[in-house]
PQR file of N, CA, C, O and H, with PARSE charges and radii, in Angstrom:
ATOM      1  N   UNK A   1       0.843  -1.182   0.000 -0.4000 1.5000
ATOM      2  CA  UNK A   1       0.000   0.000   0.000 -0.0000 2.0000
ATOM      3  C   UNK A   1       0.885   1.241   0.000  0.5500 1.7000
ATOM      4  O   UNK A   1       1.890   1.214   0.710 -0.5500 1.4000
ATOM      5  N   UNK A   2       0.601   2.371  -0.755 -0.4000 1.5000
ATOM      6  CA  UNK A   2       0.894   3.371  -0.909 -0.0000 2.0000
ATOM      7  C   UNK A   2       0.079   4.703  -0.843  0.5500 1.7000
ATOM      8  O   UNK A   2      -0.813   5.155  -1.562 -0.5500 1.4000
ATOM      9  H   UNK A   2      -0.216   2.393  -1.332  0.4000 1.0000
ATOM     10  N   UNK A   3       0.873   5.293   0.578 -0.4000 1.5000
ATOM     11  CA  UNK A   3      -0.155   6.531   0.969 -0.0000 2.0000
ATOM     12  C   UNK A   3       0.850   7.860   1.525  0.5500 1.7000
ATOM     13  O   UNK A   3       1.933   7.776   2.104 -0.5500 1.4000
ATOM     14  H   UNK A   3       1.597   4.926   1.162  0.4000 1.0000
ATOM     15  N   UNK A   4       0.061   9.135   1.120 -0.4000 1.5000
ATOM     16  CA  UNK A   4       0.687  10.139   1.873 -0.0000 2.0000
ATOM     17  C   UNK A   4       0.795  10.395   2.916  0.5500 1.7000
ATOM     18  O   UNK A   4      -0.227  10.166   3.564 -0.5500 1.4000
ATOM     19  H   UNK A   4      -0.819   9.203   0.649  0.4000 1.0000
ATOM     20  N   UNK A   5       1.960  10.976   3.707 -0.4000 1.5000
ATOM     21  CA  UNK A   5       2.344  10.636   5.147 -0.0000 2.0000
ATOM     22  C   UNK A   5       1.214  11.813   5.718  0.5500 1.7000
ATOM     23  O   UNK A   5       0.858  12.687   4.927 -0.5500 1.4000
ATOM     24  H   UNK A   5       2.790  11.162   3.181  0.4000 1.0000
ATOM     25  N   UNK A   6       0.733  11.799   6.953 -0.4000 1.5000
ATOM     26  CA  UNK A   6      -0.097  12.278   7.788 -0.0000 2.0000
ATOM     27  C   UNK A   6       0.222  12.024   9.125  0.5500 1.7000
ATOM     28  O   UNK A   6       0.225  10.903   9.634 -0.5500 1.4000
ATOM     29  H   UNK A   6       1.023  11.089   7.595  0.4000 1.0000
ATOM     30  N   UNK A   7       0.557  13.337   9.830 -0.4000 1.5000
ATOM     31  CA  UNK A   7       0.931  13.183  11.178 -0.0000 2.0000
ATOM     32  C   UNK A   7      -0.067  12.797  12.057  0.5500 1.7000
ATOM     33  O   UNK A   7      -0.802  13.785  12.053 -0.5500 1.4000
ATOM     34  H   UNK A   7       0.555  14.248   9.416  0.4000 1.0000
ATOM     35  N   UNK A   8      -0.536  12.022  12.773 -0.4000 1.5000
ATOM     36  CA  UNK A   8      -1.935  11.443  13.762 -0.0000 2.0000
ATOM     37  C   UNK A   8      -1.145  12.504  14.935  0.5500 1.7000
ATOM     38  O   UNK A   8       0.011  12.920  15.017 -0.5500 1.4000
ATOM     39  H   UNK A   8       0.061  11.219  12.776  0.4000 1.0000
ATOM     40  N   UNK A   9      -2.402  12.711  15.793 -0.4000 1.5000
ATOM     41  CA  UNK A   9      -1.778  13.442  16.904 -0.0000 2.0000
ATOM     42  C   UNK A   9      -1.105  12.305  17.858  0.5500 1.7000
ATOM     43  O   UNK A   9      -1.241  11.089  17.720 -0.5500 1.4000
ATOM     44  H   UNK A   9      -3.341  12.373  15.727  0.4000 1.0000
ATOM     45  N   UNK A  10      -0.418  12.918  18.764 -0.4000 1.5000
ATOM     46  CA  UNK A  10      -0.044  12.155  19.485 -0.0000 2.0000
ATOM     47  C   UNK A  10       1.641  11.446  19.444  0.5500 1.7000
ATOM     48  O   UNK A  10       2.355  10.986  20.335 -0.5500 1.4000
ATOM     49  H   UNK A  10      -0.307  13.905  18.876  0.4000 1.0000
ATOM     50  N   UNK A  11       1.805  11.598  18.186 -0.4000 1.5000
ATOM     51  CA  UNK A  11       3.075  11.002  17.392 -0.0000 2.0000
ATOM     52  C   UNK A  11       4.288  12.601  17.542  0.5500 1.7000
ATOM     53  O   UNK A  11       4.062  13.797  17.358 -0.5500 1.4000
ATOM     54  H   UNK A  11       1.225  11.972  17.462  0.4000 1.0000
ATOM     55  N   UNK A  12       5.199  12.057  17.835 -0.4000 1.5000
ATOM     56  CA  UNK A  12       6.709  12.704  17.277 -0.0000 2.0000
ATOM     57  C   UNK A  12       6.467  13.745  16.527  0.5500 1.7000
ATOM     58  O   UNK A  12       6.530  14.946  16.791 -0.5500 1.4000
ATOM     59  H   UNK A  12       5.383  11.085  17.984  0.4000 1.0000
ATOM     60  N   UNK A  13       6.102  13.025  15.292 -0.4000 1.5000
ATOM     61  CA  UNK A  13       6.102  14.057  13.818 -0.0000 2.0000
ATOM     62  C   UNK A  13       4.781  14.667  14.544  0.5500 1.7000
ATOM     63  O   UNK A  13       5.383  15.432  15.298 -0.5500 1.4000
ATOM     64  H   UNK A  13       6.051  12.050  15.078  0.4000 1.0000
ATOM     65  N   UNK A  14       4.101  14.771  14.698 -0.4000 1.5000
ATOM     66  CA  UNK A  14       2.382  16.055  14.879 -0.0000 2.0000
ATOM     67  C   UNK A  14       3.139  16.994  16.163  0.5500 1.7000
ATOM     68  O   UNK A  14       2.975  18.185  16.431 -0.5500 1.4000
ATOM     69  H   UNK A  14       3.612  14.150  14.086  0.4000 1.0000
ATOM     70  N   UNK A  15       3.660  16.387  16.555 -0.4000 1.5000
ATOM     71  CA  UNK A  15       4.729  17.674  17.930 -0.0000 2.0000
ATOM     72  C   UNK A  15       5.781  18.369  17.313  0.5500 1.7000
ATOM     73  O   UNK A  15       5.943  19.566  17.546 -0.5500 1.4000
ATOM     74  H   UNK A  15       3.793  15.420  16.338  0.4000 1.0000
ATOM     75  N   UNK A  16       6.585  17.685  16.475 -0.4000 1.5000
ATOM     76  CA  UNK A  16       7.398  18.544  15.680 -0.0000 2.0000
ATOM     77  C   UNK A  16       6.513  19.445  14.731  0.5500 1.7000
ATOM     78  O   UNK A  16       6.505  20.675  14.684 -0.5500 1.4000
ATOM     79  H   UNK A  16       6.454  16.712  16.286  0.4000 1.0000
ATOM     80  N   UNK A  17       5.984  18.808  14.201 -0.4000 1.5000
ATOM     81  CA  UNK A  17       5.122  20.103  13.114 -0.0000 2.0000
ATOM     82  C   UNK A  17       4.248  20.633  13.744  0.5500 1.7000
ATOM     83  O   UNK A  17       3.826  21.475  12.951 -0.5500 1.4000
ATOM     84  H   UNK A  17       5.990  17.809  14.239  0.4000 1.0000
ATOM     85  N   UNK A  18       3.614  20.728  14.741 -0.4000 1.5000
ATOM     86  CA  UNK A  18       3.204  21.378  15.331 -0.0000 2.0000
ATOM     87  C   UNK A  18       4.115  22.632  15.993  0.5500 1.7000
ATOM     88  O   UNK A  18       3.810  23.804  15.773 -0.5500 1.4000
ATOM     89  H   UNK A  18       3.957  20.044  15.386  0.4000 1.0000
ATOM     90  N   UNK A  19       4.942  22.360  16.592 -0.4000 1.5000
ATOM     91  CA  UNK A  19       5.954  22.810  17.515 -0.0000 2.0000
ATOM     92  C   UNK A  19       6.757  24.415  16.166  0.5500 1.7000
ATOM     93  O   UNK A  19       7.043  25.576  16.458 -0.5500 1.4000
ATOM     94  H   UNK A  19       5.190  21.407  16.771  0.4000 1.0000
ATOM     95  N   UNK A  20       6.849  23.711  14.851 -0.4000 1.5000
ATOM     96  CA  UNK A  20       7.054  24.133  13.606 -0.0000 2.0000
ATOM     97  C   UNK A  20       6.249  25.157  12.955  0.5500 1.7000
ATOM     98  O   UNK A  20       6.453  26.121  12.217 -0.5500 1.4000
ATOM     99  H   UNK A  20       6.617  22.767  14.614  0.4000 1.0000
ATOM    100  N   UNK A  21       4.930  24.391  13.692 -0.4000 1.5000
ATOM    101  CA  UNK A  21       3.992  25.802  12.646 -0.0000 2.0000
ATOM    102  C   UNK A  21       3.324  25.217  12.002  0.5500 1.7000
ATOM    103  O   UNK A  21       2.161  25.623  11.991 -0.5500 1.4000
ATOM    104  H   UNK A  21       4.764  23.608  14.291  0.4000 1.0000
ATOM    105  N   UNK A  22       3.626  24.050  11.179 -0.4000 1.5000
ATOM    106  CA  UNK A  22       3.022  23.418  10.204 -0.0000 2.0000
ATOM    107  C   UNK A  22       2.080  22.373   9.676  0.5500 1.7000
ATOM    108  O   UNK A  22       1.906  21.657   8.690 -0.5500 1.4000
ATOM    109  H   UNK A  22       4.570  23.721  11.188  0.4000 1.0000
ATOM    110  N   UNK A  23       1.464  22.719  11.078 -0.4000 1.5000
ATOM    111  CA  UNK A  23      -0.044  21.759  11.229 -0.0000 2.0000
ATOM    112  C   UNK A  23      -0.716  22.497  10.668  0.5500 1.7000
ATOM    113  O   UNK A  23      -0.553  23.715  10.741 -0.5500 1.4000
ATOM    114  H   UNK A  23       1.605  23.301  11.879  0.4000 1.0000
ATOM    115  N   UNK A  24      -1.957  21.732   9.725 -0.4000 1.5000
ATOM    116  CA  UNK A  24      -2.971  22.260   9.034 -0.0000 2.0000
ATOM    117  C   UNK A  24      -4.584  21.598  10.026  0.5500 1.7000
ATOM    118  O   UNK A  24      -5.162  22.239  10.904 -0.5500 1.4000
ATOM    119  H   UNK A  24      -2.089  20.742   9.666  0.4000 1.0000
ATOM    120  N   UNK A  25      -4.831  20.707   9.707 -0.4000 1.5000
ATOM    121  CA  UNK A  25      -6.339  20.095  10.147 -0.0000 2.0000
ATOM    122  C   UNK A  25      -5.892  19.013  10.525  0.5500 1.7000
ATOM    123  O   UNK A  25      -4.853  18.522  10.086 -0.5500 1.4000
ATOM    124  H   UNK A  25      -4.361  20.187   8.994  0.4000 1.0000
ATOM    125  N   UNK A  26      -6.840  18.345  11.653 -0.4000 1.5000
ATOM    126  CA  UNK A  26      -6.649  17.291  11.971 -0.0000 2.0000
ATOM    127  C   UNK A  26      -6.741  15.991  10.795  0.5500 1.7000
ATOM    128  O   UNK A  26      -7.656  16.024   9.972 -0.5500 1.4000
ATOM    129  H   UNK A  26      -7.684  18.745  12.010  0.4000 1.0000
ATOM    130  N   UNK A  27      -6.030  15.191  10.785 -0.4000 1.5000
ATOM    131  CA  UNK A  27      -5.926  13.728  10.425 -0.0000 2.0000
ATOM    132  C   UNK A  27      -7.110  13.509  10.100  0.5500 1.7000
ATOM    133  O   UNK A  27      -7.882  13.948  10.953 -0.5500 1.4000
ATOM    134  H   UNK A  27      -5.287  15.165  11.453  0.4000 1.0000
ATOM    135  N   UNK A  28      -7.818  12.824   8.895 -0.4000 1.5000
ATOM    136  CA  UNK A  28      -9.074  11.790   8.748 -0.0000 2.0000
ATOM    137  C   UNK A  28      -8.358  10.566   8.973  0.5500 1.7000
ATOM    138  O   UNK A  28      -9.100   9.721   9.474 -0.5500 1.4000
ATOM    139  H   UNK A  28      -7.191  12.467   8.202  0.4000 1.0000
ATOM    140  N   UNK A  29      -7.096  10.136   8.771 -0.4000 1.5000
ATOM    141  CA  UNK A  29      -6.778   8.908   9.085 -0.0000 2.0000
ATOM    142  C   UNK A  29      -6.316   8.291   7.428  0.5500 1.7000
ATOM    143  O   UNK A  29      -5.313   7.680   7.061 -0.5500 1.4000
ATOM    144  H   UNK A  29      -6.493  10.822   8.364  0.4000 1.0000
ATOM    145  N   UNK A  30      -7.219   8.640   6.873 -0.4000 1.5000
ATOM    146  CA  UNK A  30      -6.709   8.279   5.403 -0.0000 2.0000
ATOM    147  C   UNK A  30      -5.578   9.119   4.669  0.5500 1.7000
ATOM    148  O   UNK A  30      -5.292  10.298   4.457 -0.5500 1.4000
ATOM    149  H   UNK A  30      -8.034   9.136   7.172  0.4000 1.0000
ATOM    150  N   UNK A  31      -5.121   7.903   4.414 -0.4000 1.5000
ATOM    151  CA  UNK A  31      -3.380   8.234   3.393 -0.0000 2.0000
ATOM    152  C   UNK A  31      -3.968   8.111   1.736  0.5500 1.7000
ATOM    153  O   UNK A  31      -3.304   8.554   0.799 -0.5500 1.4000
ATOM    154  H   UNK A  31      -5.353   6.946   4.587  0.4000 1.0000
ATOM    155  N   UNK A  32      -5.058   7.568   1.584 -0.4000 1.5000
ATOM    156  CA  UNK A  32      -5.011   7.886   0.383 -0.0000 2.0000
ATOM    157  C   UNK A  32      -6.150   8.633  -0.604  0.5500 1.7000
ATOM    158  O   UNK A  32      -6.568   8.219  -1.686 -0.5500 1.4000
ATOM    159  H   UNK A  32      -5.598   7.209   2.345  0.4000 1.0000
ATOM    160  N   UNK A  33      -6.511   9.834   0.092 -0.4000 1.5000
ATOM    161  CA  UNK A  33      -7.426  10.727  -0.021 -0.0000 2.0000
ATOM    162  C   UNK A  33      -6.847  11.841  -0.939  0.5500 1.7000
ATOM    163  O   UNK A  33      -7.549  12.711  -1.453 -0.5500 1.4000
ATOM    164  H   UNK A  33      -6.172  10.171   0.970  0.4000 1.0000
ATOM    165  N   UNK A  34      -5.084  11.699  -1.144 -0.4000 1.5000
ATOM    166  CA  UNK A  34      -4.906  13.151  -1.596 -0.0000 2.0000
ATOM    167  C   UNK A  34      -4.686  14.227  -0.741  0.5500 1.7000
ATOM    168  O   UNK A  34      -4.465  15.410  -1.002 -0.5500 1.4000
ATOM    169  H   UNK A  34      -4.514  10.992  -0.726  0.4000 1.0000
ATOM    170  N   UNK A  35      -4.807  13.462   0.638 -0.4000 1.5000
ATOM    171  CA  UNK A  35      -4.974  14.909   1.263 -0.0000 2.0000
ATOM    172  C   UNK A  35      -3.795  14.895   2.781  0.5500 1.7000
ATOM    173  O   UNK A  35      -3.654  13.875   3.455 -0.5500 1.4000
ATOM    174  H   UNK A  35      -4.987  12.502   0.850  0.4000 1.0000
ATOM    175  N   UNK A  36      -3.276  15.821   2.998 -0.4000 1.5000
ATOM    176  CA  UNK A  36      -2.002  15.745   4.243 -0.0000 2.0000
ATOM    177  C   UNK A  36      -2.570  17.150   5.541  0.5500 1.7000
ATOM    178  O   UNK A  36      -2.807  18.356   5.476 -0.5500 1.4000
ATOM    179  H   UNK A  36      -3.390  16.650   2.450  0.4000 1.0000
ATOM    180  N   UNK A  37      -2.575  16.329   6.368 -0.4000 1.5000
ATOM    181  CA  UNK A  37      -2.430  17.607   7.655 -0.0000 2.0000
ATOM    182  C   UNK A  37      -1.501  18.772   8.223  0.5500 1.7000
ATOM    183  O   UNK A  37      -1.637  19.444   9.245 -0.5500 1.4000
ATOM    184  H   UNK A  37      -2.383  15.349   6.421  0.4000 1.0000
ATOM    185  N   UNK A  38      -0.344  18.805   7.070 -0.4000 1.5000
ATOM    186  CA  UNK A  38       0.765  19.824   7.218 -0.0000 2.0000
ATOM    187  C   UNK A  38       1.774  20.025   6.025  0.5500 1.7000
ATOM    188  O   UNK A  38       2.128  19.258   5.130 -0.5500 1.4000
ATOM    189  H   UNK A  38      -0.234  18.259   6.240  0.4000 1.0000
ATOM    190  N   UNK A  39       2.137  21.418   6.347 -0.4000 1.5000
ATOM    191  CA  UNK A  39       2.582  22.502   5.400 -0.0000 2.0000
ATOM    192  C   UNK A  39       4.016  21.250   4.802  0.5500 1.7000
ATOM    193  O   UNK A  39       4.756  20.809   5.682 -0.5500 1.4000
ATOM    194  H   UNK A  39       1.849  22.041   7.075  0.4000 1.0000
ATOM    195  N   UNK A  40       4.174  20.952   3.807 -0.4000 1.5000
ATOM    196  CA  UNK A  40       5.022  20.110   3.144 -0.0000 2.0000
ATOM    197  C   UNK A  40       6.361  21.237   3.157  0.5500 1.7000
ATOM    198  O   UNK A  40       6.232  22.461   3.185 -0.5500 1.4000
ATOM    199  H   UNK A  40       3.574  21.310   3.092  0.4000 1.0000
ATOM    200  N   UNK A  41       7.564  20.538   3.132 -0.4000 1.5000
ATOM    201  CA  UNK A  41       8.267  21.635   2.572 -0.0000 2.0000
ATOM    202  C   UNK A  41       8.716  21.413   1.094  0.5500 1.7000
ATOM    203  O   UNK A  41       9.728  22.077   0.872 -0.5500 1.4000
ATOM    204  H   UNK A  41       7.668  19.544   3.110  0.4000 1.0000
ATOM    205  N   UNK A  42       8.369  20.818   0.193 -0.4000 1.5000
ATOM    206  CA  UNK A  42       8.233  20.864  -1.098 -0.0000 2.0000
ATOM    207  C   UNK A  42       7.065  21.253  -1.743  0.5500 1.7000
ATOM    208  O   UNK A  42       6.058  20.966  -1.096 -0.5500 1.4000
ATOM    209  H   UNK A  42       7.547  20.278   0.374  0.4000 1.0000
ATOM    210  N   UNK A  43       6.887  21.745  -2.680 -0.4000 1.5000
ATOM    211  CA  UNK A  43       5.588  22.311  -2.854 -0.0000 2.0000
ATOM    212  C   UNK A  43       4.043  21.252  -2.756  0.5500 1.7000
ATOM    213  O   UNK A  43       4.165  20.056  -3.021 -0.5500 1.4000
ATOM    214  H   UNK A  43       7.705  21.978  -3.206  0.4000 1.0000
ATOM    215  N   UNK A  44       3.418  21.506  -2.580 -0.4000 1.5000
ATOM    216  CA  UNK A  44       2.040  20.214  -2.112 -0.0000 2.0000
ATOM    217  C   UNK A  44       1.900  19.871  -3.493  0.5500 1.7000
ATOM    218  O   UNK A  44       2.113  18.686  -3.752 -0.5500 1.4000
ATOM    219  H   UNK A  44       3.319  22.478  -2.364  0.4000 1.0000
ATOM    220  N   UNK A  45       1.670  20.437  -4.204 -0.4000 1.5000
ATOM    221  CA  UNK A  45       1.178  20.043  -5.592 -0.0000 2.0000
ATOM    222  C   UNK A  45       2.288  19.382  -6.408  0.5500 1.7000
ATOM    223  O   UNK A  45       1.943  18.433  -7.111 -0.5500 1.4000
ATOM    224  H   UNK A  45       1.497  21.399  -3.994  0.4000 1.0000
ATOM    225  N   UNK A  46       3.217  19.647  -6.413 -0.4000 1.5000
ATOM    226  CA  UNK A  46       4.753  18.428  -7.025 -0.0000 2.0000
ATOM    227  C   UNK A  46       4.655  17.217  -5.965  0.5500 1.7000
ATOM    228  O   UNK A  46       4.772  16.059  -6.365 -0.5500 1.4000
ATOM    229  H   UNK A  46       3.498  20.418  -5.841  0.4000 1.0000
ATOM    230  N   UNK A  47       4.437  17.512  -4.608 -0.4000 1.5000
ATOM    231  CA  UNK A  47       3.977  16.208  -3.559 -0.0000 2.0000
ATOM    232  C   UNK A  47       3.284  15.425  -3.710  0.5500 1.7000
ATOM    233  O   UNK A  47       3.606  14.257  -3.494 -0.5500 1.4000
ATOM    234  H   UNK A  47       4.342  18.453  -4.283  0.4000 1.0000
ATOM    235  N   UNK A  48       1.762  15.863  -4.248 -0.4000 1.5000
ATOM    236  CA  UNK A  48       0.445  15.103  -5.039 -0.0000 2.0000
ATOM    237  C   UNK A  48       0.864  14.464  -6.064  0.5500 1.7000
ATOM    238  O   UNK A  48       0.618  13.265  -6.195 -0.5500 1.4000
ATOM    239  H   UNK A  48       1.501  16.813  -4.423  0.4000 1.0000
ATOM    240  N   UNK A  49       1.657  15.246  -7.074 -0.4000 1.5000
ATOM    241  CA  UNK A  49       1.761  14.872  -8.132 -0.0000 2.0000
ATOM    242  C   UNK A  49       2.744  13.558  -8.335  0.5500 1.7000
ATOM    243  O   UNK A  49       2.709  12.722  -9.237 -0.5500 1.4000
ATOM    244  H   UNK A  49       1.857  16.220  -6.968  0.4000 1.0000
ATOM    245  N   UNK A  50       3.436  13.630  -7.449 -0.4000 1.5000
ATOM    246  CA  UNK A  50       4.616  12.696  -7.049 -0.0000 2.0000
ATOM    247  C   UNK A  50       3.573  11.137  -6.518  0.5500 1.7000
ATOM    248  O   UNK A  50       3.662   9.931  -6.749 -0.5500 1.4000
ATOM    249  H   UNK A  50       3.464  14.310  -6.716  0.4000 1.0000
ATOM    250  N   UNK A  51       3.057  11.619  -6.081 -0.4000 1.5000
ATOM    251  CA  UNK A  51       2.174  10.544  -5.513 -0.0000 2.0000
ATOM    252  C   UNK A  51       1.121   9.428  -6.864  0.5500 1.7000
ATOM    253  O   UNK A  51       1.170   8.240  -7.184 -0.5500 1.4000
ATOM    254  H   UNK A  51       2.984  12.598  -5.893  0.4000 1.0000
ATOM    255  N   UNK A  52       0.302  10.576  -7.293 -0.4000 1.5000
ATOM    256  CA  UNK A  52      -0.494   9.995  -8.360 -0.0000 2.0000
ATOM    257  C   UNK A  52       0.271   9.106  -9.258  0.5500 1.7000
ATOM    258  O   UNK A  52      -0.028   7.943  -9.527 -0.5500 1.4000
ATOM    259  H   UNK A  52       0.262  11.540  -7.032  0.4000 1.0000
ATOM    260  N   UNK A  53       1.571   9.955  -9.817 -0.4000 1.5000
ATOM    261  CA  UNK A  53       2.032   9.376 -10.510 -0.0000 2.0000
ATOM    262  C   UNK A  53       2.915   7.313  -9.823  0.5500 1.7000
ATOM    263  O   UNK A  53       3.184   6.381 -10.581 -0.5500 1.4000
ATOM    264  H   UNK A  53       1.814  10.900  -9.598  0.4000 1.0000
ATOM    265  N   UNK A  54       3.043   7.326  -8.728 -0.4000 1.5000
ATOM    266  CA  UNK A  54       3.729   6.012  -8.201 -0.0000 2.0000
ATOM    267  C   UNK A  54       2.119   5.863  -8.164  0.5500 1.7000
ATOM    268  O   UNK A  54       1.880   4.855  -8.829 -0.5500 1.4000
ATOM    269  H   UNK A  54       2.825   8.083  -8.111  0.4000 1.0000
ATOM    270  N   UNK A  55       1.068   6.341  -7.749 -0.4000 1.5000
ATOM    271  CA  UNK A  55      -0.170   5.441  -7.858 -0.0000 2.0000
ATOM    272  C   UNK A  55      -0.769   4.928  -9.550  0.5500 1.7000
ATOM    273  O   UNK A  55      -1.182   3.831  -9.926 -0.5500 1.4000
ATOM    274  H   UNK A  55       1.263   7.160  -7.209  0.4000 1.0000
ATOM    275  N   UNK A  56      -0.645   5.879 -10.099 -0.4000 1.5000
ATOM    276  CA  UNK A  56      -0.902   5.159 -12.033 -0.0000 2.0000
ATOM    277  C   UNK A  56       0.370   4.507 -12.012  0.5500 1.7000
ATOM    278  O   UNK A  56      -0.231   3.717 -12.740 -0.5500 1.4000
ATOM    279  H   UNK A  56      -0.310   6.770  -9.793  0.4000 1.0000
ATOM    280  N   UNK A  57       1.817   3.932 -11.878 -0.4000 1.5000
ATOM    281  CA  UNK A  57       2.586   3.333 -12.224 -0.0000 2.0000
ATOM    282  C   UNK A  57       2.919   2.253 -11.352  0.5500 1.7000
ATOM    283  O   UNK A  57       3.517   1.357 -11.947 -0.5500 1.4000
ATOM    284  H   UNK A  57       2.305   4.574 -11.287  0.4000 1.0000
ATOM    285  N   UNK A  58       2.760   2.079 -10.344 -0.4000 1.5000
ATOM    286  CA  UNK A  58       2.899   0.881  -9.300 -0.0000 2.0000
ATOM    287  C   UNK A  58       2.686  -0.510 -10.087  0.5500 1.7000
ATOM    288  O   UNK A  58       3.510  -1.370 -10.399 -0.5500 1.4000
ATOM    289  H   UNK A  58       2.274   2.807  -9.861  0.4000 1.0000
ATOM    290  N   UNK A  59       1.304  -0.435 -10.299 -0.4000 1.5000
ATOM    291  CA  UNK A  59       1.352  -1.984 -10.904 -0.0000 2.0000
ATOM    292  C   UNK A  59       0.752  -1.925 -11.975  0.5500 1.7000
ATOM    293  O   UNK A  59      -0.216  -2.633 -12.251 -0.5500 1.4000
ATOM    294  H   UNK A  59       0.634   0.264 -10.046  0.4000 1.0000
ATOM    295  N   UNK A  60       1.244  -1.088 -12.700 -0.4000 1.5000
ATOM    296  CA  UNK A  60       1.216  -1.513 -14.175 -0.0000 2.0000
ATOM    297  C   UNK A  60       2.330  -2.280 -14.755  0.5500 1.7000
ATOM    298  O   UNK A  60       3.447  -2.315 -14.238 -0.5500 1.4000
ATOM    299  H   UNK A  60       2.030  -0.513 -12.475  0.4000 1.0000
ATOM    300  N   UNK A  61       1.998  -2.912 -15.870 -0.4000 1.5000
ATOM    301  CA  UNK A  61       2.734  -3.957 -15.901 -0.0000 2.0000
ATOM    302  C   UNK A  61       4.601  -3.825 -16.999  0.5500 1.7000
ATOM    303  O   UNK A  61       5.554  -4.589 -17.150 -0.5500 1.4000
ATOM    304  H   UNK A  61       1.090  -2.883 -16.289  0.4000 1.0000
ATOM    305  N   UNK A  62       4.229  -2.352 -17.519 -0.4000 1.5000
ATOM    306  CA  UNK A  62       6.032  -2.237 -17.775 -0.0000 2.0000
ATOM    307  C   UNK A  62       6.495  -1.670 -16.798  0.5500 1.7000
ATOM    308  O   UNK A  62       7.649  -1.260 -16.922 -0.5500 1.4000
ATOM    309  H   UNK A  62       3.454  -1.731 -17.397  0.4000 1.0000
ATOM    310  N   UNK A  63       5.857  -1.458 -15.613 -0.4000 1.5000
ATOM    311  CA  UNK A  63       6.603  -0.945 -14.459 -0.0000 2.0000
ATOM    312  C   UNK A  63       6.760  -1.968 -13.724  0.5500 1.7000
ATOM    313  O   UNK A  63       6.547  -1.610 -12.566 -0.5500 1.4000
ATOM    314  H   UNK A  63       4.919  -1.790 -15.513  0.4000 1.0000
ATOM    315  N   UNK A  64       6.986  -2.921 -13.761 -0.4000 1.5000
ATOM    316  CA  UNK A  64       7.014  -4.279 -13.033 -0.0000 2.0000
ATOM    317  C   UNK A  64       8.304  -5.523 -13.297  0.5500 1.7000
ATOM    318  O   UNK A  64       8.745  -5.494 -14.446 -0.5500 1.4000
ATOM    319  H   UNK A  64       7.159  -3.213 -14.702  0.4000 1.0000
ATOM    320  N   UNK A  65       8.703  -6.192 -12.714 -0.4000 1.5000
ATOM    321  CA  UNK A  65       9.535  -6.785 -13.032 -0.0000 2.0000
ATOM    322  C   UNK A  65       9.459  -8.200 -12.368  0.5500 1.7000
ATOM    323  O   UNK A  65       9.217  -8.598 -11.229 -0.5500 1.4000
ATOM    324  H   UNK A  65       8.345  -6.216 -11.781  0.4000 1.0000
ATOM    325  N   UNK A  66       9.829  -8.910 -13.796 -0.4000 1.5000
ATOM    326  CA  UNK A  66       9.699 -10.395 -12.994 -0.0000 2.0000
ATOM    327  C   UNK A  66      10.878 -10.885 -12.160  0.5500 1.7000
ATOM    328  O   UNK A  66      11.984 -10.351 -12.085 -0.5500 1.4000
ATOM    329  H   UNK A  66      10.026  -8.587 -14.722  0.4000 1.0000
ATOM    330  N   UNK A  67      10.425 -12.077 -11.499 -0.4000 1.5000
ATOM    331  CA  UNK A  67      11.255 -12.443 -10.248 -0.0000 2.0000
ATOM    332  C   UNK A  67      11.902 -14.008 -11.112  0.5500 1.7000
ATOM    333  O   UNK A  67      12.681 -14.759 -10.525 -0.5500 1.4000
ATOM    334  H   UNK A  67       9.526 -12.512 -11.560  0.4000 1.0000
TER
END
C-alpha cells in the first residue's frame, strides 16, 4: 500500500510540526485521499503529483519486473 504521510496526533512528527507551525487540520486517518495535515516543505502540488504518478505506475505492468 501506498499513501501520503499524515501526522496522527499524538506522534513525534504532529509535535514537531506542530511545535514548527506546520499543522494544518486534523488527520481523517486516510493516506489515500490526496490529502495531508501539514505545510510540506516541497511544494504540495509536485507532492500530489509525485504521488499519483507512483499510484498510475505501481502496478502496471512495464513498471514491473519479474522475479
Amino acid at each position: 500500500m501506498v499513501g501520503l504521510l499524515n501526522a496522527p496526533p499524538g506522534t513525534r512528527l504532529y509535535h514537531r510540526l506542530k511545535e514548527e507551525g506546520r499543522l494544518l487540520d486534523h488527520s481523517p486517518g486516510n493516506n489515500i485521499d490526496f490529502s495531508i495535515n501539514f505545510v510540506p516543505k516541497m511544494a504540495a502540488g509536485k507532492l500530489v503529483d509525485g504521488y499519483k504518478h507512483v499510484i498510475n505506475t505501481i502496478y502496471s505492468p512495464s513498471h514491473t519486473t519479474s522475479v
